[in-house]
Short mmCIF file of C-alpha atoms in Angstrom, two decimals:
data_model
loop_
_atom_site.label_atom_id
_atom_site.label_comp_id
_atom_site.label_asym_id
_atom_site.label_seq_id
_atom_site.Cartn_x
_atom_site.Cartn_y
_atom_site.Cartn_z
CA MET A 69 15.25 86.68 10.25
CA ALA A 70 14.13 88.36 7.14
CA ALA A 71 14.92 92.03 7.12
CA GLN A 72 11.93 94.30 7.19
CA ILE A 73 11.59 97.57 5.29
CA LYS A 74 9.88 100.29 7.36
CA ARG A 75 8.71 103.68 6.25
CA PHE A 76 7.65 106.27 8.74
CA PHE A 77 5.13 108.95 7.93
CA TRP A 78 3.89 111.98 9.79
CA LEU A 79 0.27 112.74 9.25
CA PHE A 80 -2.57 112.18 11.74
CA MET A 81 -5.83 113.95 11.47
CA PHE A 82 -9.27 112.96 12.57
CA LEU A 83 -12.07 112.90 14.49
CA LEU A 84 -15.76 112.27 14.68
CA ALA A 85 -17.44 112.89 17.98
CA GLY A 86 -20.54 111.25 19.34
CA CYS A 87 -21.82 109.57 22.45
CA GLY A 88 -18.51 110.09 24.24
CA VAL A 89 -16.71 107.81 21.77
CA ARG A 90 -14.32 109.27 19.21
CA VAL A 91 -13.50 107.27 16.09
CA GLU A 92 -10.43 108.22 14.08
CA ILE A 93 -10.58 108.68 10.30
CA ALA A 94 -7.14 108.73 8.68
CA THR A 95 -6.30 110.76 5.59
CA PRO A 96 -4.81 108.55 2.83
CA VAL A 97 -1.02 108.49 2.99
CA GLN A 98 0.84 110.03 0.06
CA ILE A 99 3.77 107.68 -0.52
CA THR A 100 6.92 109.08 -2.10
CA ALA A 101 9.09 106.74 -4.14
CA THR A 102 12.47 106.03 -2.52
CA PRO A 103 15.46 104.04 -3.76
CA ARG A 104 15.13 100.39 -2.86
CA GLY A 105 17.93 98.17 -1.66
CA LEU A 106 18.17 94.44 -2.21
CA PRO A 107 17.26 92.27 0.78
CA PRO A 108 20.16 91.36 3.07
CA LEU A 109 21.69 87.91 2.88
CA ASP A 110 22.47 87.41 6.57
CA ASN A 111 18.97 86.22 7.37
CA PHE A 112 19.49 82.50 7.91
CA THR A 113 17.88 81.40 11.15
CA GLY A 114 16.39 78.02 10.31
CA ASN A 115 13.32 79.00 12.33
CA GLY A 116 10.96 80.13 9.62
CA VAL A 117 9.50 83.36 8.28
CA TRP A 118 9.15 86.74 9.97
CA ARG A 119 6.40 88.98 8.55
CA VAL A 120 5.49 92.41 9.90
CA GLN A 121 1.72 92.95 9.62
CA ALA A 122 1.49 96.49 10.96
CA ALA A 123 3.70 99.24 12.38
CA PRO A 124 1.35 101.32 14.59
CA ARG A 125 2.34 104.84 15.59
CA ILE A 126 0.47 106.29 18.58
CA MET A 127 1.02 109.84 19.87
CA PHE A 128 -0.61 111.25 22.98
CA THR A 129 -0.30 115.00 22.53
CA GLU A 130 -2.87 116.45 24.95
CA PRO A 131 -5.26 115.10 27.62
CA ASP A 132 -8.10 115.05 25.09
CA ARG A 133 -6.17 114.08 21.97
CA VAL A 134 -4.43 111.01 20.57
CA ASN A 135 -3.11 110.64 17.05
CA ALA A 136 -2.85 107.06 15.84
CA GLN A 137 -2.26 105.14 12.64
CA LEU A 138 -1.92 101.37 12.24
CA PHE A 139 0.25 101.48 9.12
CA LEU A 140 -1.03 98.09 8.02
CA GLN A 141 1.32 96.18 5.70
CA GLU A 142 -1.21 95.31 3.03
CA ASN A 143 -0.87 93.13 -0.09
CA GLN A 144 1.10 90.41 1.69
CA ARG A 145 2.58 87.98 -0.83
CA PRO A 146 2.16 84.22 -0.25
CA VAL A 147 4.52 82.53 2.20
CA TYR A 148 6.53 79.47 1.18
CA MET A 149 7.84 77.68 4.21
CA LEU A 150 9.28 74.37 5.25
CA GLN A 151 7.47 71.84 7.37
CA TYR A 152 8.19 72.20 11.08
CA ARG A 153 9.08 75.87 10.70
CA ALA A 154 7.19 78.86 12.12
CA LEU A 155 5.52 81.86 10.57
CA TRP A 156 6.04 84.81 12.92
CA LEU A 157 3.38 87.51 12.52
CA ALA A 158 4.61 90.73 14.09
CA VAL A 159 3.22 94.13 15.00
CA GLU A 160 6.02 96.64 15.60
CA TYR A 161 4.64 99.62 17.50
CA ASP A 162 5.89 103.04 18.53
CA ALA A 163 4.02 104.94 21.27
CA THR A 164 4.95 108.47 22.34
CA TRP A 165 3.58 110.61 25.17
CA PHE A 166 4.31 114.31 24.60
CA ASP A 167 1.88 115.06 27.42
CA ALA A 168 -0.97 113.39 29.29
CA PRO A 169 0.81 110.53 31.09
CA GLY A 170 -2.59 109.32 32.26
CA SER A 171 -3.46 108.35 28.68
CA ASN A 172 -2.96 104.70 27.70
CA ALA A 173 -3.81 102.19 24.99
CA LEU A 174 -4.38 98.47 24.40
CA LEU A 175 -2.82 96.96 21.28
CA ARG A 176 -3.93 93.44 20.36
CA LEU A 177 -3.05 90.97 17.62
CA ASN A 178 -5.56 88.20 16.89
CA VAL A 179 -4.46 85.52 14.41
CA TYR A 180 -7.00 83.30 12.67
CA ARG A 181 -6.41 80.26 10.52
CA ARG A 182 -8.45 78.31 7.99
CA ALA A 183 -7.75 75.32 5.78
CA ASP A 184 -9.24 76.86 2.64
CA PRO A 185 -11.63 79.66 1.58
CA LEU A 186 -14.65 77.38 2.05
CA THR A 187 -14.01 76.81 5.76
CA PRO A 188 -14.61 79.41 8.51
CA TRP A 189 -11.84 81.31 10.23
CA GLU A 190 -10.87 79.95 13.65
CA LEU A 191 -8.90 81.86 16.26
CA TYR A 192 -5.40 80.37 16.38
CA ASP A 193 -3.65 82.55 18.96
CA ASP A 194 -3.37 86.14 20.15
CA ASP A 195 -1.03 88.56 21.87
CA GLU A 196 -1.63 91.98 23.38
CA ARG A 197 0.19 94.81 25.08
CA THR A 198 -0.96 97.60 27.37
CA LEU A 199 0.79 100.86 26.51
CA ALA A 200 1.02 103.09 29.57
CA THR A 201 3.40 105.43 31.41
CA ASP A 202 3.53 107.45 34.61
CA HIS A 203 5.44 110.42 33.16
CA ALA A 204 5.87 112.41 29.98
CA PRO A 205 7.51 113.03 27.60
CA VAL A 206 8.47 109.43 26.93
CA ALA A 207 8.58 107.00 24.01
CA SER A 208 8.08 103.23 23.92
CA ARG A 209 8.93 100.84 21.09
CA ASP A 210 8.39 97.10 21.06
CA THR A 211 6.90 94.19 19.11
CA ILE A 212 4.01 91.83 19.75
CA VAL A 213 4.17 88.51 17.94
CA VAL A 214 2.04 85.45 17.25
CA MET A 215 3.73 82.29 15.96
CA VAL A 216 1.92 79.99 13.51
CA TYR A 217 3.57 76.56 13.44
CA ALA A 218 3.58 74.58 10.19
CA ASP A 219 3.45 70.95 11.27
CA GLU A 220 1.66 69.58 8.20
CA LEU A 221 2.37 69.76 4.48
CA GLY A 222 -0.12 71.57 2.31
CA GLU A 223 -1.71 75.01 2.16
CA PHE A 224 -3.71 77.21 4.50
CA ASP A 225 -4.65 80.84 5.09
CA VAL A 226 -3.89 83.07 8.05
CA ARG A 227 -5.56 86.32 9.00
CA ALA A 228 -3.89 88.85 11.29
CA GLU A 229 -6.32 91.27 12.93
CA VAL A 230 -4.76 94.33 14.59
CA ASN A 231 -6.86 96.11 17.23
CA LEU A 232 -5.93 99.42 18.83
CA VAL A 233 -8.03 100.99 21.59
CA ALA A 234 -6.65 104.26 22.97
CA TYR A 235 -7.89 105.95 26.17
CA PRO A 236 -6.96 109.64 26.41
CA GLU A 237 -6.97 111.25 29.86
CA ASP A 238 -10.31 112.96 29.23
CA GLY A 239 -12.16 109.61 29.20
CA THR A 240 -12.98 109.30 25.53
CA ILE A 241 -12.06 106.28 23.42
CA VAL A 242 -10.29 106.03 20.05
CA THR A 243 -10.42 102.72 18.19
CA GLN A 244 -8.88 101.26 15.06
CA VAL A 245 -9.25 97.73 13.68
CA SER A 246 -7.83 96.32 10.46
CA SER A 247 -6.51 93.02 9.14
CA THR A 248 -4.27 91.28 6.62
CA GLU A 249 -4.48 87.84 5.02
CA ILE A 250 -1.69 85.55 3.83
CA HIS A 251 -1.79 82.29 1.87
CA VAL A 252 0.76 79.79 3.18
CA HIS A 253 2.40 76.90 1.28
CA VAL A 254 4.17 74.29 3.44
CA LEU A 255 6.72 72.16 1.57
CA PRO A 256 9.03 69.28 2.59
CA ASP A 257 12.42 70.11 4.08
CA PRO A 258 15.24 69.48 1.55
CA GLY A 259 17.77 69.00 4.35
CA ASP A 260 21.38 70.16 4.16
CA ILE A 261 22.54 71.08 0.67
CA ALA A 262 26.04 69.88 -0.14
CA VAL A 263 28.32 72.02 -2.31
CA ASP A 264 28.41 70.27 -5.70
CA HIS A 265 31.40 71.77 -7.53
CA ASP A 266 30.64 70.03 -10.81
CA ALA A 267 27.02 71.16 -10.87
CA LEU A 268 27.99 74.77 -10.00
CA ALA A 269 30.33 75.14 -12.98
CA PRO A 270 28.74 76.45 -16.21
CA GLN A 271 27.73 73.57 -18.46
CA MET A 272 27.90 75.57 -21.71
CA ASP A 273 29.11 78.91 -23.00
CA ASP A 274 27.28 81.45 -20.86
CA SER A 275 28.78 84.61 -22.33
CA GLY A 276 25.28 85.96 -22.97
CA SER A 277 24.79 86.57 -19.25
CA TRP A 278 26.55 89.28 -17.25
CA LEU A 279 25.37 88.17 -13.81
CA LEU A 280 26.11 84.79 -12.24
CA LEU A 281 23.59 82.05 -12.95
CA ASP A 282 23.03 79.05 -10.72
CA TRP A 283 23.98 76.16 -12.96
CA ARG A 284 22.54 73.65 -10.55
CA GLY A 285 19.31 74.49 -12.39
CA TRP A 286 20.77 72.51 -15.31
CA LEU A 287 19.72 69.43 -13.30
CA GLY A 288 22.00 67.11 -15.25
CA GLY A 289 21.25 68.57 -18.68
CA PRO A 290 19.54 66.83 -21.61
CA CYS A 291 22.11 64.03 -21.76
CA ALA A 292 20.95 62.81 -18.35
CA TYR A 293 17.43 62.26 -19.77
CA MET A 294 18.22 61.25 -23.35
CA ASN A 295 16.44 57.91 -23.00
CA ALA A 296 13.12 59.59 -22.14
CA LEU A 297 12.39 61.09 -25.57
CA SER A 298 14.08 61.17 -28.96
CA SER A 299 13.95 64.97 -28.95
CA ILE A 300 15.91 65.03 -25.69
CA SER A 301 18.50 62.69 -27.21
CA ALA A 302 18.78 65.11 -30.14
CA ALA A 303 19.20 67.99 -27.67
CA CYS A 304 22.06 66.08 -26.04
CA ASP A 305 23.76 65.61 -29.43
CA SER A 306 23.38 69.32 -30.18
CA LEU A 307 24.86 70.23 -26.80
CA ASN A 308 27.88 68.01 -27.40
CA SER A 309 28.47 69.63 -30.79
CA GLY A 310 28.06 73.15 -29.41
CA ASP A 311 24.94 73.84 -31.48
CA TYR A 312 22.97 75.59 -28.76
CA ALA A 313 20.33 77.01 -31.09
CA SER A 314 19.34 73.51 -32.20
CA MET A 315 19.45 72.32 -28.59
CA THR A 316 16.87 74.92 -27.53
CA GLY A 317 14.66 73.83 -30.41
CA TYR A 318 14.81 70.19 -29.38
CA LEU A 319 14.13 71.11 -25.75
CA SER A 320 11.04 73.03 -26.88
CA ALA A 321 9.87 69.97 -28.78
CA ALA A 322 10.43 67.78 -25.73
CA LEU A 323 8.42 70.17 -23.58
CA ASN A 324 5.51 69.82 -26.00
CA GLU A 325 5.80 66.04 -26.09
CA THR A 326 6.17 65.05 -22.45
CA SER A 327 3.25 64.38 -20.12
CA ASP A 328 5.48 63.72 -17.12
CA SER A 329 5.24 66.71 -14.75
CA GLU A 330 8.63 66.03 -13.15
CA LEU A 331 10.38 65.83 -16.53
CA TYR A 332 8.49 68.89 -17.72
CA ALA A 333 9.73 70.91 -14.72
CA VAL A 334 13.33 69.75 -15.26
CA LEU A 335 13.27 70.54 -19.00
CA THR A 336 11.72 73.94 -18.37
CA SER A 337 14.50 74.74 -15.91
CA MET A 338 17.12 73.66 -18.47
CA GLN A 339 15.55 75.78 -21.17
CA GLY A 340 15.28 78.84 -18.95
CA LEU A 341 18.93 78.53 -17.96
CA THR A 342 20.05 77.93 -21.54
CA LEU A 343 18.21 80.98 -22.86
CA ALA A 344 19.66 83.13 -20.07
CA ALA A 345 23.17 81.97 -20.95
CA LEU A 346 22.51 82.86 -24.61
CA GLY A 347 21.22 86.33 -23.73
CA ASN A 348 17.55 85.68 -24.54
CA TYR A 349 16.31 87.18 -21.29
CA ALA A 350 12.63 87.48 -22.17
CA GLY A 351 12.43 83.83 -23.24
CA SER A 352 14.44 82.78 -20.21
CA ALA A 353 12.17 84.66 -17.78
CA ALA A 354 9.07 83.02 -19.25
CA HIS A 355 10.54 79.53 -18.84
CA LEU A 356 11.91 80.18 -15.36
CA GLU A 357 8.53 81.47 -14.20
CA GLU A 358 6.96 78.28 -15.54
CA ALA A 359 9.62 76.18 -13.81
CA ILE A 360 8.83 77.98 -10.56
CA ARG A 361 5.15 77.17 -10.97
CA MET A 362 5.91 73.52 -11.62
CA PHE A 363 8.32 73.07 -8.73
CA GLU A 364 5.76 74.72 -6.45
CA GLU A 365 3.25 72.06 -7.49
CA LEU A 366 5.84 69.32 -7.00
CA GLY A 367 6.76 70.64 -3.55
CA ARG A 368 10.45 71.05 -4.37
CA PHE A 369 11.71 73.80 -2.08
CA TRP A 370 15.41 73.81 -2.99
CA GLU A 371 14.74 73.69 -6.73
CA LEU A 372 12.44 76.68 -6.23
CA THR A 373 15.27 78.74 -4.76
CA VAL A 374 17.54 77.87 -7.68
CA GLN A 375 14.90 79.04 -10.16
CA LEU A 376 14.28 82.21 -8.15
CA HIS A 377 17.99 83.07 -8.14
CA ASN A 378 18.15 82.67 -11.92
CA LEU A 379 14.93 84.57 -12.52
CA GLY A 380 16.11 87.45 -10.31
CA ALA A 381 19.39 87.62 -12.23
CA VAL A 382 17.57 87.55 -15.57
CA GLU A 383 15.18 90.34 -14.54
CA PHE A 384 18.14 92.54 -13.62
CA MET A 385 19.97 91.64 -16.83
CA ARG A 386 16.98 92.79 -18.85
CA GLU A 387 16.80 95.91 -16.67
CA ASP A 388 13.41 95.13 -15.13
CA SER A 389 14.18 95.92 -11.50
CA ASN A 390 10.48 96.22 -10.62
CA SER A 391 10.13 92.51 -11.39
CA ALA A 392 13.50 91.58 -9.88
CA TYR A 393 12.98 93.00 -6.38
CA PRO A 394 9.95 90.81 -5.47
CA VAL A 395 11.83 87.76 -6.74
CA PHE A 396 14.81 88.52 -4.49
CA ASP A 397 12.50 89.21 -1.53
CA ARG A 398 10.87 85.82 -1.95
CA LEU A 399 14.22 84.08 -2.50
CA GLN A 400 15.77 85.50 0.66
CA GLU A 401 12.71 84.69 2.75
CA MET A 402 12.97 81.07 1.62
CA ARG A 403 16.76 80.99 2.04
CA GLY A 404 16.33 81.96 5.68
CA GLN A 405 14.77 78.56 6.40
CA PHE A 406 17.55 76.20 5.30
CA TYR A 407 21.26 76.42 4.60
CA ASP A 408 22.58 76.45 1.06
CA GLN A 409 26.03 78.05 1.16
CA ALA A 410 26.66 77.87 -2.58
CA GLY A 411 23.30 79.44 -3.38
CA ILE A 412 23.90 82.21 -0.86
CA MET A 413 27.33 83.01 -2.32
CA LEU A 414 26.03 83.15 -5.88
CA THR A 415 23.27 85.55 -4.90
CA GLN A 416 25.62 87.51 -2.66
CA ALA A 417 28.03 88.02 -5.55
CA ASN A 418 25.28 89.34 -7.82
CA THR A 419 23.73 91.65 -5.24
CA ALA A 420 27.12 92.97 -4.07
CA TYR A 421 28.07 93.76 -7.65
CA LEU A 422 24.74 95.48 -8.31
CA GLU A 423 25.15 97.58 -5.17
CA SER A 424 28.93 98.16 -5.56
CA SER A 425 29.60 96.60 -2.17
CA ILE A 426 33.17 95.31 -1.92
CA PRO A 427 33.30 93.26 1.35
CA PRO A 428 30.50 90.78 0.46
CA LEU A 429 31.88 90.50 -3.06
CA GLU A 430 35.32 89.68 -1.63
CA GLU A 431 33.78 86.95 0.52
CA ALA A 432 32.00 85.40 -2.48
CA HIS A 433 35.24 85.59 -4.47
CA TYR A 434 37.13 83.75 -1.71
CA TYR A 435 34.69 80.84 -1.74
CA MET A 436 34.52 80.58 -5.53
CA ARG A 437 38.29 80.76 -6.04
CA ASP A 438 39.93 79.32 -2.92
CA GLU A 439 37.29 76.96 -1.52
CA TRP A 440 35.54 75.64 -4.59
CA GLY A 441 37.80 76.40 -7.56
CA LEU A 442 34.93 77.62 -9.74
CA PRO A 443 35.48 79.38 -13.08
CA GLN A 444 33.00 82.08 -11.95
CA ALA A 445 35.77 83.36 -9.66
CA SER A 446 37.40 85.13 -12.62
CA ILE A 447 34.18 87.06 -13.28
CA VAL A 448 33.90 88.11 -9.65
CA GLU A 449 37.58 89.11 -9.66
CA ALA A 450 36.95 91.38 -12.66
CA TRP A 451 34.00 92.94 -10.81
CA LEU A 452 36.22 93.56 -7.79
CA ASN A 453 38.94 95.17 -9.88
CA THR A 454 36.37 97.52 -11.39
CA LEU A 455 35.12 98.50 -7.95
CA TYR A 456 38.67 98.94 -6.60
CA GLU A 457 39.48 101.30 -9.48
CA SER A 458 36.35 103.35 -8.83
CA GLN A 459 37.28 103.98 -5.16
#
């Protein structure tokens, strides 16, 4: 289950009175930048995607007072999920009674679904929880969840509406309602991914990269497609002679010549990987982003994760962590839906090195050296030696 990052704030202020109903107005939260960690890798469940929509905090402080904030998780990025998986929409709440045990609240999550922006929202499912106690002080934490099942390929939108109605002891009412929207892409299941030792080994000199690339994005290389176009045949000849600069030129020509979307996606992946290996990170990032767009259109879930791994590595290598973090978030959310041991170990090695974490780096080293016999094991061993010396 994808790990969720939670920030807790203390604020709470309010209140407009009128007709016995009190409506809370929250002061905008001042967010302080904090160091960000990479998403954890132990999130494989095979079930689907877990997304927190809100993290309400409710505090009953006096018989006539309740402080509440929904802490809505806005700006939800699109979800990419496999067919026959579930999207779990969660509201993680924290209710505290400092006083007034007769105060209570109703927290409700309504989930709506629509096929596209031109069709109306329809209620899909809901969940609710009554928050009450018979003594104070006391605290209660729990989660309410609605599951959206993806049984058909394609795209749709979901809307999560969070409703909070609080009833202080004095008989007044405090209400808050807000919502989020998410666009969902449902792609075919790639099945189990076998460890392909030959495809994992670097296919050319990759000394221009200092993080591990996923060479499965080579997808056979230009020599596997040399009969498609003369420019690809020329790229194959350049590869065999070690003339990588000419090879990238021929690949660019082939990209301009082909009208086949599948071939275009494959060649774009090759070019992005080649440029990363040569140290041209800006050019690599542009091609990998285009490859991601193409494999999205083609519905190729596994190929997407390979491109995302490489793009995340490239963004870190060009020291653009603000671009790298969202890539890794998306990658790990997708990785949680199917099992790709080799992909997990490659990403684990990179993230462990970036965070100076020895145990996961040792595990990746074991697989690359002892289980798979990959040349990347020597790189990981050098990383480990550096970390050992720094202890």
